[in-house]
Structure formats: C-alpha cells, structure tokens
Coordinates of C-alpha atoms in Angstrom, one line a residue:
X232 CA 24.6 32.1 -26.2
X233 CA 24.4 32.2 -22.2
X234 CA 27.6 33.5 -20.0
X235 CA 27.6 29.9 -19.0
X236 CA 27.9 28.3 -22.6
X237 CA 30.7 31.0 -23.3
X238 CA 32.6 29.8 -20.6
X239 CA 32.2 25.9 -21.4
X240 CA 33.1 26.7 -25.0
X241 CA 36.1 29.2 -24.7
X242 CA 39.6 27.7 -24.4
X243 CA 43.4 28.8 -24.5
X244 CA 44.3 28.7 -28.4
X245 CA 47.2 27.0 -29.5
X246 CA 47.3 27.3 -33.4
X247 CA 45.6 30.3 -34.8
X248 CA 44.5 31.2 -38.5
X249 CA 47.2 33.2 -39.8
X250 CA 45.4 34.3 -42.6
X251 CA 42.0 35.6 -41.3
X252 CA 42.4 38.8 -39.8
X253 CA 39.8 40.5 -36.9
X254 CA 37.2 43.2 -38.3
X255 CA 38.1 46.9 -37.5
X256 CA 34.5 47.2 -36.0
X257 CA 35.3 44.2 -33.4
X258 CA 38.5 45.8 -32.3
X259 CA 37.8 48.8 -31.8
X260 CA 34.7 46.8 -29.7
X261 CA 37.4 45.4 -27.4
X262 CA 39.1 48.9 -27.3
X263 CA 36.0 50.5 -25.9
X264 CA 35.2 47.2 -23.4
X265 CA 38.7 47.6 -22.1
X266 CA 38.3 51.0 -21.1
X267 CA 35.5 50.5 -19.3
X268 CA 37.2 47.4 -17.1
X269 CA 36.5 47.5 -13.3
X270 CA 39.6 48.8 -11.1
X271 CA 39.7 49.2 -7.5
X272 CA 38.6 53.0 -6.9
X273 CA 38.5 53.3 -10.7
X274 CA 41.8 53.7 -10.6
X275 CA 42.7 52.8 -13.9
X276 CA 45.9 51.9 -13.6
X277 CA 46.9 50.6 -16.9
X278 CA 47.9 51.2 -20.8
X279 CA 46.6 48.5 -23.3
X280 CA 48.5 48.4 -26.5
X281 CA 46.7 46.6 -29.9
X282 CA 49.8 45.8 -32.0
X283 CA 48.6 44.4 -35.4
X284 CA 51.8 45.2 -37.4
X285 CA 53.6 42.1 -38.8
X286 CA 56.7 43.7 -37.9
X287 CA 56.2 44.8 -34.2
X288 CA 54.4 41.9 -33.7
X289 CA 57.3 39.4 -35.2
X290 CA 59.8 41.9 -32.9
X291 CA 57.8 40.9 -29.8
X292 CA 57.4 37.7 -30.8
X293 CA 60.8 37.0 -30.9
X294 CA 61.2 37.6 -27.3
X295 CA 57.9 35.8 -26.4
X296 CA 59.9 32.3 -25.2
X297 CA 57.4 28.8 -26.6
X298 CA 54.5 31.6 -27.2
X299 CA 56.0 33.0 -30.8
X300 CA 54.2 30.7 -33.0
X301 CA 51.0 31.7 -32.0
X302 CA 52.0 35.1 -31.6
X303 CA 52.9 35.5 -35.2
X304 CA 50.0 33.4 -36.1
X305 CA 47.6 35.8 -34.7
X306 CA 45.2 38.4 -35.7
X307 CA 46.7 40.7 -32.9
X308 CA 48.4 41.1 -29.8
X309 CA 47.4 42.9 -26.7
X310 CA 49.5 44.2 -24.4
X311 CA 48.6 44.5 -20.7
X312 CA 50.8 47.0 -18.8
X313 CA 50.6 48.5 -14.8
X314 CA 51.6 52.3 -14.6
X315 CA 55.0 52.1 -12.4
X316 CA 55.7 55.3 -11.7
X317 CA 53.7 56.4 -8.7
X318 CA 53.8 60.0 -8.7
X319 CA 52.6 59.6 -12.3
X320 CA 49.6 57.6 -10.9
X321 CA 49.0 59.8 -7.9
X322 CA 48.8 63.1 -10.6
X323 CA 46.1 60.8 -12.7
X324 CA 43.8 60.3 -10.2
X325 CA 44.0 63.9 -8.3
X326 CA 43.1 64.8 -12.1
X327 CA 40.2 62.3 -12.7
X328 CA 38.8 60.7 -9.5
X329 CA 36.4 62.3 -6.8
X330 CA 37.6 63.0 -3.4
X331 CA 36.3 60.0 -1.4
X332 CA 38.8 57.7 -3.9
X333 CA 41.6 60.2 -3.5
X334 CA 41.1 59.8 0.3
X335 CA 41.4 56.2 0.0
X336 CA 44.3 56.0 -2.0
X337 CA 45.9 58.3 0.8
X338 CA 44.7 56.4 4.0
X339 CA 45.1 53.0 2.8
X340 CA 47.5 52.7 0.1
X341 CA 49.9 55.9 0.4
X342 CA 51.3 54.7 3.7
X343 CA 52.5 51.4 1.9
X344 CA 56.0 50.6 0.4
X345 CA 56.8 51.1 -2.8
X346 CA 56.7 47.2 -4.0
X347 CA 53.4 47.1 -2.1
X348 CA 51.6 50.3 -3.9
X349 CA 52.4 48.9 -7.4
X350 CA 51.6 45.1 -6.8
X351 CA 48.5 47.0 -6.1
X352 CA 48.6 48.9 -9.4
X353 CA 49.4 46.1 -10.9
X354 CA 46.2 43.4 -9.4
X355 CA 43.8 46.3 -11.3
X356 CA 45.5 44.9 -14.4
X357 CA 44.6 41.4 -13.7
X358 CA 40.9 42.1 -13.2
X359 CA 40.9 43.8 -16.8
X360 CA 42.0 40.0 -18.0
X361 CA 38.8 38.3 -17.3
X362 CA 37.0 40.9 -18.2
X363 CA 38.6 40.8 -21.8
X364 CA 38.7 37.5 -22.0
X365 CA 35.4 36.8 -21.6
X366 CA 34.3 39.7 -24.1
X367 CA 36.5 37.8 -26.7
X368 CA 34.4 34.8 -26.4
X369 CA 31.3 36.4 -26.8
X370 CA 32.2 37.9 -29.8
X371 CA 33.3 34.7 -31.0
X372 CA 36.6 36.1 -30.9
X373 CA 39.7 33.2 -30.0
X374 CA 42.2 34.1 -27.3
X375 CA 45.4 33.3 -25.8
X376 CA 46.7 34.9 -22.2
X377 CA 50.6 34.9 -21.8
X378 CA 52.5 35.5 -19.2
X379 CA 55.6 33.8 -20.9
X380 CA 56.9 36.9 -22.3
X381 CA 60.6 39.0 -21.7
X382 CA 58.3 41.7 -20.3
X383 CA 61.5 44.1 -19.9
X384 CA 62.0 43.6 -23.7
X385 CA 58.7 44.3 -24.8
X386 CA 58.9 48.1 -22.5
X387 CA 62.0 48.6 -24.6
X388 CA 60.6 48.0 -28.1
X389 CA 57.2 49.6 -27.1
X390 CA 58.7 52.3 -25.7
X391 CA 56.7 52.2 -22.2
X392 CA 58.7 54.3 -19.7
X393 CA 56.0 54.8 -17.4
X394 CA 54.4 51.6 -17.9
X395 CA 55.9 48.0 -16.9
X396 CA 54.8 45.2 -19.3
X397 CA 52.7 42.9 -17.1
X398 CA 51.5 39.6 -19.6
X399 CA 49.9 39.6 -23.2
X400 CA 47.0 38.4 -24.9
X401 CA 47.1 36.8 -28.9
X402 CA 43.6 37.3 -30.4
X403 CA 42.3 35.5 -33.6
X404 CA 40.2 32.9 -35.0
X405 CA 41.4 29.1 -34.4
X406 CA 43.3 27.1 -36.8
X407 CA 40.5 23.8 -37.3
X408 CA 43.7 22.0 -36.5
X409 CA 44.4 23.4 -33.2
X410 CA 44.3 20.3 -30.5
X411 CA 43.5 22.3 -27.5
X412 CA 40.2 22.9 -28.7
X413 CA 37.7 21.6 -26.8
X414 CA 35.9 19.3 -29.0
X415 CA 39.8 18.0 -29.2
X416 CA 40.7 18.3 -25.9
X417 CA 38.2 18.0 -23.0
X418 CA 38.2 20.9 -20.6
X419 CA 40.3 19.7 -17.3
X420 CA 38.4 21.2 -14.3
X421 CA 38.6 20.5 -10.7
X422 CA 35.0 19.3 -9.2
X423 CA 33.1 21.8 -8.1
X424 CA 32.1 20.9 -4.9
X425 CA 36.4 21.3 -4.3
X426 CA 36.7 24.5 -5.0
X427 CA 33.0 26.3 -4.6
X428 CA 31.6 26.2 -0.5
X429 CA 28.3 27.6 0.1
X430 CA 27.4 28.9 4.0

C-alpha cells in the first residue's frame, strides 16, 4: 500500500478489539522504529514506555479522563515522555552527540530559560508521534493519540522522576463496530488548496 493510501485509510480508533492482542515480533518492530525517530540535533530527548500489563494499564487507565475505555480495550499503551531534568539531558548528549550538536545546544538553546529549553525537549517528542503513528498504519497496526490523560499521575505510577509524561498512544486492532472508522465515518479534512500554498 502507498504512503498515500496509509494516510487516507488510517483513523483515530474509538472501540478496539479487547481480545486480540499485537504479535511480540510487531512490537518489538515499533520498539526499534521509535528509537530511530528524528530529533532536533539527535537529541533524543525522550523515554517511551510499552505497558501491556492489564493491571498497569487498568491503573493508568483510571486516570485517563473519557479515554479509559479504549485504553483498557487495547492491545497496548504507549507512553510518550520529554526528559525534564536538564542537567540530566545536557550529561546525555556530552556522552552521545558530536561536538558540532553540543555547540549548538550551547549557542542556541543553553542561553534560554528554563520553560523555554524543555518546551524544546519536549517538541522532539512530538515529531516521534507522526513518525509512530504512521509506522502503526503500515503495519496494519490501529492507533489512538491521547493527550487527555492526568499526565502527573501517570509519572507517579510509572515511576518517571526524570521524565514528565507528555500524551499516550492505545495500539490494537479495531473493534468492526467502531463508528469512527472510515468506511463509517468519512474523513473531515479541510480543502487543500486552504491549507497547502505553492510559490
């Protein structure tokens, strides 16, 4: 299937199949895809946590707002977390990174508050999201981004003290049910000659 068919085809599930689970082989798939996500300066700024256990998953779901259904309903949950501890961060990438990215991070980014450094952290995060999202889809994989989550609960049952809990994403298989689909449910998109200008 082209990138172009994935994209007309994928949709934000609703209603997932509670009883058919993910293969090991396509998670750990994802696992790999996520760790190669582009960042700014490769600067990696994240922690992605797979939580398949009923129990975890029922724990986070129960401070997930109008998203626990479909989190308990899921194959698994993904957790997309920012680093927030900046000396942390600066430590990783003297470790990992060569000197030109260093020297950015110093010129451009050091000089900048706090709030500003990790919104920055944090918009490396996003970019992983699409990235994810669309390797879901082509491995026929059903997905559901959330940012309708008690993000300070979740770093408290995951234990993430160096890591601030950012959105989730429930991964399954649909239930046939599901009305969002789009066979269901026409995708709403604004015309293209709104949003897309050529020069």
């Amino acid at each position: 299937m082209s990138f172009l068919d994935l994209a007309k085809s994928r949709y934000t599930t609703k209603r997932y199949n509670a009883n058919e689970k993910i293969a090991d082989e396509k998670i750990e798939q994802l696992k790999e895809i996520l760790r190669l996500s582009p960042s700014s300066i490769n600067s990696q700024s994240w922690k992605f946590i797979f939580v398949s256990d009923e129990n975890v998953k029922r724990e986070l779901a129960n401070v997930s707002y109008f998203n626990e259904q479909r989190i308990n309903e899921a194959s698994h949950l993904i957790v997309f977390s920012a680093i927030d501890n900046i000396a942390l961060f600066e430590q990783q990438i003297q470790e990992n990174l060569p000197e030109g990215s260093i020297n950015y991070y110093h010129q451009f980014l050091k000089p900048k508050s706090e709030t500003e450094i990790k919104s920055w952290l944090q918009h490396q995060v996003y970019l992983s999201l699409g990235f994810f999202l669309s390797a879901c889809a082509s491995l026929e994989i059903d997905s559901t981004p959330m940012e309708g989550i008690k993000g300070e609960q979740y770093d408290k049952i995951l234990q993430l003290d160096d890591y601030k809990t950012l959105f989730v994403v429930a991964i399954g298989y649909r239930n046939t049910e599901d009305a969002n689909q789009p066979s269901t449910n026409p995708k709403s998109r604004l015309p293209l000659e709104q949003i897309i200008k050529s020069i």
